[in-house]
Structures are given as C-alpha cells and as structure tokens.
Coordinates of C-alpha atoms in Angstrom, one line a residue:
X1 CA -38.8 -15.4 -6.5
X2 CA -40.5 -15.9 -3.1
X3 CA -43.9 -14.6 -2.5
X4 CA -42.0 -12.9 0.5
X5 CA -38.5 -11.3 -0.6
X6 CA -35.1 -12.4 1.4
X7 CA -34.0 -9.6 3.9
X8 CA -30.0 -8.6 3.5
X9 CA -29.0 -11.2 6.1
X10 CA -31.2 -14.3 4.7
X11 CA -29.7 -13.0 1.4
X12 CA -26.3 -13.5 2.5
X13 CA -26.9 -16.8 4.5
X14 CA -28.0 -18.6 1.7
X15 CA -25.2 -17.4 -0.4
X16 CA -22.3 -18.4 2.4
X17 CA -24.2 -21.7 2.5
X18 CA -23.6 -22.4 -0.8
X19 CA -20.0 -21.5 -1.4
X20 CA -19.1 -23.5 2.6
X21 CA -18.7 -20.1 4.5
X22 CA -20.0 -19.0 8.0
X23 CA -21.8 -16.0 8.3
X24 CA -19.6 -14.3 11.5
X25 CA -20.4 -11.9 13.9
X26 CA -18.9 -9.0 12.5
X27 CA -20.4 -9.4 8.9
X28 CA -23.9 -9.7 10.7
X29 CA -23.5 -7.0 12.2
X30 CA -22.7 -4.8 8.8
X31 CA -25.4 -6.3 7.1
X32 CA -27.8 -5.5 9.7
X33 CA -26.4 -1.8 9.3
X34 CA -27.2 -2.0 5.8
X35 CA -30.3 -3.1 5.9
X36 CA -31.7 -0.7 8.9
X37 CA -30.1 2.0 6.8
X38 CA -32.3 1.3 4.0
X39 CA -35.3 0.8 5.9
X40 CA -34.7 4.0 7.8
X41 CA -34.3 5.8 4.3
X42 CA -31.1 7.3 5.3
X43 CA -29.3 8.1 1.8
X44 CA -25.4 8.9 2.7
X45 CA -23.8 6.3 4.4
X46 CA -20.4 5.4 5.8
X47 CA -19.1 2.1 6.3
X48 CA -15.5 2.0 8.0
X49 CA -14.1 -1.2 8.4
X50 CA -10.7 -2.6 9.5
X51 CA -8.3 -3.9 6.1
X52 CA -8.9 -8.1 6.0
X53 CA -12.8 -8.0 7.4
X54 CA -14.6 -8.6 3.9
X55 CA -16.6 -5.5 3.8
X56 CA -15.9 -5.2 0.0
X57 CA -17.4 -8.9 -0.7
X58 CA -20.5 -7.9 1.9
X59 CA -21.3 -4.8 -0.1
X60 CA -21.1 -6.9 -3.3
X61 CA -23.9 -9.3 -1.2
X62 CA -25.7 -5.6 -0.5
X63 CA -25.6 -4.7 -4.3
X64 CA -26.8 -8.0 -5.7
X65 CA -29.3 -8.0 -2.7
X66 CA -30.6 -4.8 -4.0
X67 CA -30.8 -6.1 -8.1
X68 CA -32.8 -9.1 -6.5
X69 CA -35.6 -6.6 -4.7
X70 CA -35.3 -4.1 -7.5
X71 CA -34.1 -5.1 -11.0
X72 CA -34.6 -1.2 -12.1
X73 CA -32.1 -0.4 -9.4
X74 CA -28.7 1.0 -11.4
X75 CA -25.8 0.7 -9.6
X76 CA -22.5 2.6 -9.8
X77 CA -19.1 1.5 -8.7
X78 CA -16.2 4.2 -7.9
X79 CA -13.0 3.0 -7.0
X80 CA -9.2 4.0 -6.8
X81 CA -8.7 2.6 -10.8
X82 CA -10.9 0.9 -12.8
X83 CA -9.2 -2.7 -11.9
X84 CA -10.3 -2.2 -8.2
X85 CA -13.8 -1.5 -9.4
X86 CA -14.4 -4.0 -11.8
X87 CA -13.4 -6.5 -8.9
X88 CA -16.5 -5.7 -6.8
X89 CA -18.5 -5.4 -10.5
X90 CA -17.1 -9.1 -11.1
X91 CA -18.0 -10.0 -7.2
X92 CA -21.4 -8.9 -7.7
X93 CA -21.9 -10.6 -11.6
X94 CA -20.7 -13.9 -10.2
X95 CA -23.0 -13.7 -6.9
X96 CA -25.7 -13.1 -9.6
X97 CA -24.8 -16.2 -11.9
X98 CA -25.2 -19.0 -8.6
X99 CA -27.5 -17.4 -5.9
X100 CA -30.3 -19.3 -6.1
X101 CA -32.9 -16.6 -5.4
X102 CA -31.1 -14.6 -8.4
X103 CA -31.7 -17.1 -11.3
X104 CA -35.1 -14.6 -13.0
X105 CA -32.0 -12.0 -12.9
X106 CA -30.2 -13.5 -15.7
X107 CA -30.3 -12.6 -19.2
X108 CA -31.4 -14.3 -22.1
X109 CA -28.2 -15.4 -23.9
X110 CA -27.0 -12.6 -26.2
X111 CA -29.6 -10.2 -24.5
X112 CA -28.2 -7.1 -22.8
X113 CA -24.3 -6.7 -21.3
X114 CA -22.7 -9.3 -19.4
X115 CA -18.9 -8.1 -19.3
X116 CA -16.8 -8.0 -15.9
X117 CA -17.2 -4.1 -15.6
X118 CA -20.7 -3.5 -16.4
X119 CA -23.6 -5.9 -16.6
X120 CA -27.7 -5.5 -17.5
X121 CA -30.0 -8.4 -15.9
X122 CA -33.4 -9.2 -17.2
X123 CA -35.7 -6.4 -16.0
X124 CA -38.9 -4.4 -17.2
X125 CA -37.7 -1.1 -17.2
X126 CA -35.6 -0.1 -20.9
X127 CA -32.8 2.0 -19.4
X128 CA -30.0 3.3 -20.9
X129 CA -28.1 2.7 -17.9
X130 CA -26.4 -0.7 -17.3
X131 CA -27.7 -2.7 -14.0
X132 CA -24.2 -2.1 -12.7
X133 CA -20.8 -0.3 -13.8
X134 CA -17.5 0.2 -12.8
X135 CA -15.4 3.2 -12.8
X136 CA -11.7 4.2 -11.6
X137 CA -11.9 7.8 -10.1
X138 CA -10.0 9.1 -13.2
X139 CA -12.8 8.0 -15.4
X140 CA -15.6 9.9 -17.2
X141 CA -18.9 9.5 -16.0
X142 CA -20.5 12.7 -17.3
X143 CA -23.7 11.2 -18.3
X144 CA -24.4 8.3 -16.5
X145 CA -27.3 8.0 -14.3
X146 CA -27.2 5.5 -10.8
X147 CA -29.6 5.1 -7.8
X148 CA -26.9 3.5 -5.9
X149 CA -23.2 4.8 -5.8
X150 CA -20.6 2.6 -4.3
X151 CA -17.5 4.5 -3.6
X152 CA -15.0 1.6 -2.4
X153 CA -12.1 2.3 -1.0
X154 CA -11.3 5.3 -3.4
X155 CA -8.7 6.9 -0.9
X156 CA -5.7 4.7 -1.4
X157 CA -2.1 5.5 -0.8
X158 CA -1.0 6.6 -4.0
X159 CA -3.5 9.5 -4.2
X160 CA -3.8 11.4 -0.9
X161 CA -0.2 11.5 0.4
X162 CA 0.1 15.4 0.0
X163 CA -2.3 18.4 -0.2
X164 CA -2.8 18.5 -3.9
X165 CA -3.6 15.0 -4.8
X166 CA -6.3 15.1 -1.4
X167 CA -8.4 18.0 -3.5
X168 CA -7.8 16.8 -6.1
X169 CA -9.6 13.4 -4.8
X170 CA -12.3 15.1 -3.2
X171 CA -13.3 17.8 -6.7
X172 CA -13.3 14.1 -8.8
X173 CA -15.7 12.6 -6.1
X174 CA -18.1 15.7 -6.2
X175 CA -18.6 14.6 -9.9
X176 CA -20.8 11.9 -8.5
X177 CA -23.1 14.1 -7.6
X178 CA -24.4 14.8 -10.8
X179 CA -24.0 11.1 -11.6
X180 CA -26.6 10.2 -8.5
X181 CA -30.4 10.2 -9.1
X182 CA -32.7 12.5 -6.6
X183 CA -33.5 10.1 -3.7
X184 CA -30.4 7.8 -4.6
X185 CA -28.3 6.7 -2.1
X186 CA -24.6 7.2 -1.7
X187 CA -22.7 4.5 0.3
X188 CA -18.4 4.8 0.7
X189 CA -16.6 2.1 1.7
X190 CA -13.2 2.1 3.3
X191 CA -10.3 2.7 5.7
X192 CA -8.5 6.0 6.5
X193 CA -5.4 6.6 5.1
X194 CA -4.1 9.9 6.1
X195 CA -4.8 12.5 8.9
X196 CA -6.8 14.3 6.4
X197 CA -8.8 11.3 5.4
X198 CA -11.9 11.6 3.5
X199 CA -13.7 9.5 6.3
X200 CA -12.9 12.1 9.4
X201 CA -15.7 13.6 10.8
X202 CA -16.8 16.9 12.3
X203 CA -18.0 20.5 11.1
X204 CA -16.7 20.7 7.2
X205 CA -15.7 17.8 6.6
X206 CA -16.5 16.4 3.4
X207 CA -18.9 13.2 4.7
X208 CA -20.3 15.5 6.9
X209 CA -23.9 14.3 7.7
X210 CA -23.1 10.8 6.8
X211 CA -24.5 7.8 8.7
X212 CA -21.7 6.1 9.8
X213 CA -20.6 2.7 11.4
X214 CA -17.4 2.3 12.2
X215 CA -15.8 -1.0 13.4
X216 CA -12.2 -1.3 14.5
X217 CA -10.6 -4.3 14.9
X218 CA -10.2 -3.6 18.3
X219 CA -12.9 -2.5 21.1
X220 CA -12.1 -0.9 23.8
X221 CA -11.4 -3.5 25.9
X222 CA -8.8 -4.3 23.1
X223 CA -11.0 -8.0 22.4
X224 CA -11.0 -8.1 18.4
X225 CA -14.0 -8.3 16.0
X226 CA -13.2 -11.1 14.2
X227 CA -11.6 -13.6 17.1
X228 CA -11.5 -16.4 14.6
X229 CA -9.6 -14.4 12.0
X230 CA -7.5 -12.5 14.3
X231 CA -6.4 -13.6 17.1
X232 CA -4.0 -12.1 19.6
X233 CA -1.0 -13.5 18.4
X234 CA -2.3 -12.6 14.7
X235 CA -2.7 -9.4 15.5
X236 CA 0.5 -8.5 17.2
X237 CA 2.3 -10.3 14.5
X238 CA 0.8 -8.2 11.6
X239 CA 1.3 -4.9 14.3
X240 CA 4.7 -5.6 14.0
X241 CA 4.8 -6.4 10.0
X242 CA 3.1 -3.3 9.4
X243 CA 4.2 -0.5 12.2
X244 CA 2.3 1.7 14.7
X245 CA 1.0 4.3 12.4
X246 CA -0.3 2.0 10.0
X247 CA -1.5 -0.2 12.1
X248 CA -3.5 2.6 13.9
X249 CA -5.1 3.8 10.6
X250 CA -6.1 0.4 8.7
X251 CA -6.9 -1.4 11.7
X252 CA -8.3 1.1 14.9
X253 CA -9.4 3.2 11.8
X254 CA -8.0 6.2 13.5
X255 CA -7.3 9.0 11.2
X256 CA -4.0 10.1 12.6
X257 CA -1.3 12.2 11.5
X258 CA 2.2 11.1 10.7
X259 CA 3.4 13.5 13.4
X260 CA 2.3 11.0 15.7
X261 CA 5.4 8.6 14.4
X262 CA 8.9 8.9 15.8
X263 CA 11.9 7.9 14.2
X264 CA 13.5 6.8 17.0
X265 CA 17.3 6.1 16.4
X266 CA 17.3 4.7 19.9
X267 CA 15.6 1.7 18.6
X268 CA 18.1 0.6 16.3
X269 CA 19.8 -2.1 17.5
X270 CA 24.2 -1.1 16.7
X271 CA 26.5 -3.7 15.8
X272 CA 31.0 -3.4 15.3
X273 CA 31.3 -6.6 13.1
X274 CA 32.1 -6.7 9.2
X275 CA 30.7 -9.7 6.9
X276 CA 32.5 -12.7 6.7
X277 CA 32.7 -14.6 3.2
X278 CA 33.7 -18.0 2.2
X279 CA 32.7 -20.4 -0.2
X280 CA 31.6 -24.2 0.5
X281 CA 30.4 -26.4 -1.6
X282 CA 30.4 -24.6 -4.9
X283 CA 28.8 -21.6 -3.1
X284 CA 29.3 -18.4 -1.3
X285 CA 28.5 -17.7 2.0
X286 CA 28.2 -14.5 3.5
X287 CA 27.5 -14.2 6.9
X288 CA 27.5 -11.4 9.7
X289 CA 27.6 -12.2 13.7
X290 CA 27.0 -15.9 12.8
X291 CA 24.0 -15.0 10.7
X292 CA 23.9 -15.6 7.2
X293 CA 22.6 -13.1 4.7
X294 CA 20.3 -14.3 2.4
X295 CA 19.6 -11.1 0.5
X296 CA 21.0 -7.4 0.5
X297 CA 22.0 -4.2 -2.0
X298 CA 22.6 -0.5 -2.2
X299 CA 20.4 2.5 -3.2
X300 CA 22.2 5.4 -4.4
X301 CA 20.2 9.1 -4.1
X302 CA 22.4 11.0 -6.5
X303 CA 23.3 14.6 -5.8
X304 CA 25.5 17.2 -7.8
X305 CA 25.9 20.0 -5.7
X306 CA 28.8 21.7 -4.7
X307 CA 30.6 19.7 -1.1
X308 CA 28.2 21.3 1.5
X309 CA 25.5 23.1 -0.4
X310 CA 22.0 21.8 -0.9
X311 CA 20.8 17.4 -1.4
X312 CA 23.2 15.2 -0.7
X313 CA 24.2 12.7 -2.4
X314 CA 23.8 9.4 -0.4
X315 CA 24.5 5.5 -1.0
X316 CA 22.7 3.5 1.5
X317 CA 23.5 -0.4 2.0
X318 CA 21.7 -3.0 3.8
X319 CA 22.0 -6.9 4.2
X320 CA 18.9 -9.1 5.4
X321 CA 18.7 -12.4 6.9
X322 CA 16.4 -15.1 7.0
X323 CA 14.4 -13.8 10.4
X324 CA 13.7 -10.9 8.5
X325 CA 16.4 -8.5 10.2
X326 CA 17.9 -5.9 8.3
X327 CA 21.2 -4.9 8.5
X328 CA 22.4 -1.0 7.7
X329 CA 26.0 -1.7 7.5
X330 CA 26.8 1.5 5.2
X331 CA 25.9 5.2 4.6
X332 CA 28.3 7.0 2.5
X333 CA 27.6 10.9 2.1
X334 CA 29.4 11.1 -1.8
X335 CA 31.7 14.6 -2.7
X336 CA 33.2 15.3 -5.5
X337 CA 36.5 17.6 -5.8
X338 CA 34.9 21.0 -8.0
X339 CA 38.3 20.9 -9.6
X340 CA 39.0 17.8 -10.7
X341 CA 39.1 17.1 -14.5
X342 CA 37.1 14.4 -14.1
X343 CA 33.4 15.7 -13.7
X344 CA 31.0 14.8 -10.6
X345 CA 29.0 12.4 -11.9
X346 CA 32.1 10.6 -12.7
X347 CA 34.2 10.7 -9.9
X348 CA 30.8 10.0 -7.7
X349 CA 30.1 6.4 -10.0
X350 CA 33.5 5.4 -9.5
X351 CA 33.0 5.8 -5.8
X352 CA 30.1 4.0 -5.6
X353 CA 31.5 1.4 -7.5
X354 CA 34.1 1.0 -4.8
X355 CA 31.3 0.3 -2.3
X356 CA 29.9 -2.2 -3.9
X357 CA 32.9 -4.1 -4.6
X358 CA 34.1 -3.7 -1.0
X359 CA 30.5 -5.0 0.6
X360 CA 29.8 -7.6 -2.0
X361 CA 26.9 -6.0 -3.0
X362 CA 24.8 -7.7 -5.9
X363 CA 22.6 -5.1 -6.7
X364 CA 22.6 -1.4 -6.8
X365 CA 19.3 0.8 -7.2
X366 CA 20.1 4.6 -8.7
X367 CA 17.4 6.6 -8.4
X368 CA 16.4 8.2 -11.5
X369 CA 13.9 10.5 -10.2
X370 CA 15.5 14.0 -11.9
X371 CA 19.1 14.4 -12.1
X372 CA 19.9 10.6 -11.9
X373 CA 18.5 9.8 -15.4
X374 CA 21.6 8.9 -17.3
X375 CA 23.4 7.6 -14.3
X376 CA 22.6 4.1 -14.8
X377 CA 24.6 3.6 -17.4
X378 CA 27.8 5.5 -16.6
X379 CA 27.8 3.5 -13.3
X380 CA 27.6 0.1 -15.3
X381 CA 31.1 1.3 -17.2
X382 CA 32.9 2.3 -14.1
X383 CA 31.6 -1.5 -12.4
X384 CA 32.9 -2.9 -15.9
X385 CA 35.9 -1.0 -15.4
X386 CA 36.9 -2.1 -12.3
X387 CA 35.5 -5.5 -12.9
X388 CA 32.7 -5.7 -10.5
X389 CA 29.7 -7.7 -11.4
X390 CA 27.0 -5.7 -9.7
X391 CA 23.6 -5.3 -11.2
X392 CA 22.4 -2.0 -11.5
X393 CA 19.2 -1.4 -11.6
X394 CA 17.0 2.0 -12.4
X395 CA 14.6 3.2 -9.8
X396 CA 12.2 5.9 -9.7
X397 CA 10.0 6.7 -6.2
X398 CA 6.7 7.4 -6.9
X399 CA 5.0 8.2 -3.7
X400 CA 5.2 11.1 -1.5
X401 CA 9.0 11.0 0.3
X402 CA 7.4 11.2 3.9
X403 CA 5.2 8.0 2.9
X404 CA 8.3 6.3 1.8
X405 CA 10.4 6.8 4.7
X406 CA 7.6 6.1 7.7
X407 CA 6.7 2.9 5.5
X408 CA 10.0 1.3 5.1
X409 CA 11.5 2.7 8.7
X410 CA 8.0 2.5 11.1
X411 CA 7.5 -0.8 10.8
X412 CA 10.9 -1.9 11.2
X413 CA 12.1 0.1 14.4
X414 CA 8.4 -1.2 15.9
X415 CA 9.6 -4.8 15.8
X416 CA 13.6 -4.0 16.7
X417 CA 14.3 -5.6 13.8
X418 CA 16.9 -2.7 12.5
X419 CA 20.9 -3.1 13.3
X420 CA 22.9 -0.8 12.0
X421 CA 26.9 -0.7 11.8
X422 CA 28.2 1.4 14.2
X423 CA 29.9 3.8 11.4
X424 CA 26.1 4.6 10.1
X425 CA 26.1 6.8 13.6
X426 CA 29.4 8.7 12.8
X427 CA 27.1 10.2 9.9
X428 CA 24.3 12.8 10.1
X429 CA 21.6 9.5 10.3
X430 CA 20.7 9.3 13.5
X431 CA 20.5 13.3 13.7
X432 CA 18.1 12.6 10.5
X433 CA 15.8 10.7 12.2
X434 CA 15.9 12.7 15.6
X435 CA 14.8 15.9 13.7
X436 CA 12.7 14.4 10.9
X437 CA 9.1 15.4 10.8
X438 CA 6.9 14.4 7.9
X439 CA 6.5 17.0 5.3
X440 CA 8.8 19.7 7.5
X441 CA 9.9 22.3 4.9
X442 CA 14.4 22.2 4.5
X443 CA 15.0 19.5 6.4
X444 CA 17.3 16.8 5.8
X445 CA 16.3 13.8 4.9
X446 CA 18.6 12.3 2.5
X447 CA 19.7 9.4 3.9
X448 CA 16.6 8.2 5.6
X449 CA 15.2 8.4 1.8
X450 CA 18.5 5.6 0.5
X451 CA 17.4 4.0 3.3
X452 CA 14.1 3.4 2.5
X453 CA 14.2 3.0 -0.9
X454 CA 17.1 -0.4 0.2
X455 CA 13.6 -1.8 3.1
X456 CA 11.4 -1.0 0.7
X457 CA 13.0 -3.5 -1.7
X458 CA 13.4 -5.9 0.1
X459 CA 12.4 -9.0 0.4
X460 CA 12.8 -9.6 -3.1
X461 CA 16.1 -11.9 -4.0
X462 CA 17.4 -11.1 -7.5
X463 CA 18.0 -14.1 -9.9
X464 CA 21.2 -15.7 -10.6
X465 CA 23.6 -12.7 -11.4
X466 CA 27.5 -13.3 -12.1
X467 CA 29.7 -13.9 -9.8
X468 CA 30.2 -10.6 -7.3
X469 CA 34.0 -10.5 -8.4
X470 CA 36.3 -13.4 -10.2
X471 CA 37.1 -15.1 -6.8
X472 CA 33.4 -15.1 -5.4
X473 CA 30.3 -17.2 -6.3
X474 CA 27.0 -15.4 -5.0
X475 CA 26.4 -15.3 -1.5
X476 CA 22.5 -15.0 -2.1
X477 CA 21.4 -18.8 -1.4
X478 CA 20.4 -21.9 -3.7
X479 CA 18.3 -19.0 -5.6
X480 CA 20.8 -16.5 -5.7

C-alpha cells in the first residue's frame, strides 16, 4: 500500500478506471457523503437513493474501501434474503480480488474463508469474525460481532405491504443492535416502499437521528441526477411503465401512501367490437379493431357463497397486443342455482368453461388461494368435456391484495393503455374502482383482484398449447 492511503473517491476512480467506467456526478457526490460521514464520526447513516443509480455497487466500493484502510474492520451485510446479500458480499470479494491497491488483502491460498457470502482477508488481528458476511433478515445472527452494518435495501415489497409484516421488519432489524460493536457504525441503504417506510423521518420514527442524504431522481427544478442515464424521454417512459405511485416512491423517494392513487374508471379507454378470427397460412389470427392480439387469458377468483351474500366469484378476461395495450373484454360475476343437483363448484366450472370457449381463450388462471384448491382439476374435466383445449393453470397471490391491484391497474390507467368492452361497465367494475381505497375494511374488490391477477401476468406468451377448439389453430403468433 501507499505511504499515503486512497480517500473513498481516489478509491473508486481507480477501480472505474479499470473495469472502463466514468465516475458521474451523482456517485461523486455519494461517496463524498460517505467519506465526510466518516470523517465527521457520525455512526447512523441513511443513504436514499433513486432504484437504477448504483448505490448498492458504491457501497460495495465503501466496504472494500474500508477493508483497504482497516483490515480489522468486520463488516455485516443485512438484506431482504440472503441471495440479495450475498450479491453485495460477492460485489465487494470481487472488487477485492482486482483493485490494485487491494492486492496485501488477499489470502494466502487455503488460508482463511473465501466463499461468496462471507470472506476473511489477510490481516493481523485473529478474529472470530469473518472480514465480511452476509445475512437475509430471516437469518440468525445471535452471536456475531461487526463494526460496520450494511442494511441494503431490507424493506422490499414482499415484506411491508401490511401492518404486521412492517413490525415485524422493524423487531428483526433491532437484532442488529446486539450484533453492532460500541462505536460501530450503522449505514442503510435503500428506497421507500410504503407510506410507513422504514426511511420516513420525524419524531419516533425508527431512523430517527440518522444522518441522511437523500437524492431523488429529480430536483426541484425537475432536471434529473443522472442526465446521461435518464433522460427525459427515459424517464417519462419508465413513469409510464411503472405508474404514478410507484414512480413517486422508487424514484422522488417520497414515502407516500396508496391513498394518494385513484382508480380512475374514467381513464379506461371503452370499446363495442368483439374479436375477429381467421386462419392464414397454417395459422390463427385473432384480431380486435384491426389490431392483432398477440397474447391474452382469464383469471378466475372462485367464490361459493350463496347468489348475493359475501366474495364473489369473478372470471376476468383480457387480450394484449403488441403496443402493449390491454384489452378487458370480459367480467363475468359467476352464480350458482342453491337447488340444483349439481353442486356450485360444478355448475360454476362448467360456466367458466363456456367463457373460454366463447373468447378463445388459451389459458385460464384459478386462484387457489383457500377455497379454490381442488378447482383446478374439476375445471380441466368440464374443458375436456366440452372439448375445449384451454390450459389451466394453478395460481396463488402472495402479496398483500391492495399491492396487487394498484400494481397491475396504476401503471396501466397512467399510460391510457386500458380498453375495456363496453359490457365490463354493465358490471359493478367501474363502481369498484370508484369506491376502492387501499386496505378499506368490506369493500368490494373482487373483480379489480381477477383483473389484476390477468396484468399481472402478462406479458408472458404460453408455449405451444393445442389447438383452442378442433377448427382453430392458436391465435398467439409464430410462438404461440
């Protein structure tokens, strides 16, 4: 090493040098942060950053920086799941292995642990601690000691959609306390992703005291950070992939509440015409307004309760074309007749079965979530029946039912990118999305759930599946 150490930014130069990268203004100005931060001795820190700006590979720079001033220095990586972690363990391990300033860090060969989740380099200090090791939020760390504790991006999605998983995050995060050395320094890393985000600020909240810096994407002159990344166009485009609401949180970094998305059914775009099929050349076409369909399918929210009383049971069908609209060309609310011989789930399979022979569909969704478990399969018998070849598939939801229906429908009404058959507004739809407010206790919100579950698979095209019925070949394209 140099009689006079690299600071952060030198550090990171060198580095971006060697693998053909500039060193922009945005990432300077992070590692500055970093560095004045450690000069300062400030020990909790917050670094906010929009989604796409690299602040995960710069903190991996800030680790490895700190390894090459301090081989002692034990370093602790918390993320979402283990995977995520051992990324930033493996960014920091390989940064190690071809910095040039780095190469007294490396271990004799088969001295000490050189694995893509933990790692030891060649130090003085006999610590039972690895140089660095990763960690998934789930995982036990009872026992471990750290000076540095990364927490990257550990508020994701899939764990702070409602109440209970959001403490739950927060009581697995105090655990790091113990973990955390006295005068060791915490740093989080990430982007908010609910109105009660981790990373709010104020009296109580749990960074509270934190030294912060925050960049958006945008200023307040709406110029961006990263102009050579994102550009205007760039940035309206992936506005309009992503909607508003998201948008405003990964992006302006704004902690805001889904309250502050509408489900506007004004912005659906309505249309009278029915699909048009024909076959040419050995294949099927099916078209609607001129526009051919490329992709489509139906997802079925089962329900058994009595005609009028409690879910419904909904089958939502959409088509998509090659611009990326989407088409919601049927909602069917599904009854049963209570005295039938037949039993509900019965007569409701056959019904749906009808629907998909009548729209061509050539793939079906039933989600299994509870009561739908051995649907599946009775629906495959009544299509066999009747002799439709429609795949159906399983489904289960996973995330909260609020976070499923602003991410299929918000970014899709942003862009006008939703039509919808005029029959879909003879249903209780549009009143659905009129009245719907995340999380509101009783409402009802059973179609706009089909719904999303059809967006939210999509774009996917299905393989090859039999013909839709004896005198169709698949509509779906060369791939279809």
């Amino acid at each position: 090493m140099s009689e006079r150490p690299a600071d952060l930014l030198e550090f990171a130069w060198i580095w971006n040098r060697l693998a053909n990268l500039g060193t922009p203004a945005v990432h300077r100005r992070m590692l500055r942060w970093l560095a004045d931060r450690g000069e300062q001795g400030d020990l909790r820190l917050l670094l906010m950053a929009f989604r796409g700006c690299g602040k995960s590979t710069l903190v991996g720079l800030y680790c490895a920086w700190q390894l090459y001033r301090a081989p002692e220095t034990r370093i602790l990586v918390v993320a979402a799941d283990h995977a995520l972690a051992t990324r930033m363990v493996a960014t920091v391990r390989r940064i190690l292995g071809r910095h040039p300033l780095c190469g007294a860090l490396l271990p004799d060969h088969g001295e000490g642990s050189w694995a893509s989740d933990r790692f030891t380099v060649a130090r003085q200090a006999v610590l039972r601690d690895a140089s660095m090791l990763a960690a998934g939020i789930g995982g036990n760390i009872t026992g471990a000691r750290a000076d540095l504790i990364v927490c990257d991006d550990v508020e994701v999605a899939g764990n702070c959609g409602t109440p209970y998983q959001r403490e739950e995050l927060r009581e697995r995060l105090t655990e790091t306390e113990f973990v955390l050395v006295p005068g060791g320094r915490m740093l989080f890393v990430g982007t908010p992703h609910t109105a009660d985000s981790l990373y709010v600020d104020g009296p109580g909240a749990f960074l509270s005291g934190y030294r912060r810096l925050v960049l958006p994407l945008l200023d307040d002159a709406g110029d961006s950070a990263w102009p050579e990344r994102f550009t205007p166009a760039g940035i309206a485009a992936l506005r309009t992939r992503v909607g508003p609401l998201a948008f405003r949180r990964q992006m302006l970094l704004e902690a805001v509440a889904e309250d502050a998305a509408r489900l506007d059914p004004g912005l659906i775009l309505r249309y009278a015409a029915e699909t048009e099929y024909r076959e040419a050349n050995g294949r099927g076409v099916l078209t609607l307004m001129g526009a051919q369909m490329v992709s489509g399918g139906g997802w079925w929210d089962p329900a058994y309760g009595r005609p009028g009383t409690g879910d419904a049971s909904v089958l939502a069908a959409t088509y998509a074309d090659g611009q990326g609209r989407h088409y919601l060309h049927r909602i069917a609310y599904l009854l049963h007749d209570p005295e039938a011989e037949e039993d509900a789930a019965t007569q409701q399979c056959r019904a749906v079965a009808h629907i998909a022979r009548d729209l061509l569909l050539p793939v079906l969704r039933v989600e299994t979530n509870g009561i739908g478990k051995f649907l599946p399969g009775l629906l495959k018998r009544e299509m066999q029946r009747a002799g439709i070849n429609c795949t159906v598939l399983e489904a289960t939801s996973r995330r909260a039912k609020s976070e499923r229906i602003l991410a299929a429908l918000d970014p899709v009404l942003a862009a006008r990118r939703l039509l919808a058959h005029e029959s879909v507004f003879r249903t209780r739809f549009a009143r659905e999305m009129a009245e719907w407010r995340p999380d509101a206790p009783g409402q009802r919100d059973d179609a706009l759930d089909a719904v999303a579950g059809c967006l939210l698979s999509e774009p996917v095209r299905l393989p090859g599946a039999p013909p839709l019925r004896p005198a169709t070949l698949s509509w779906r394209g060369a791939s279809g």
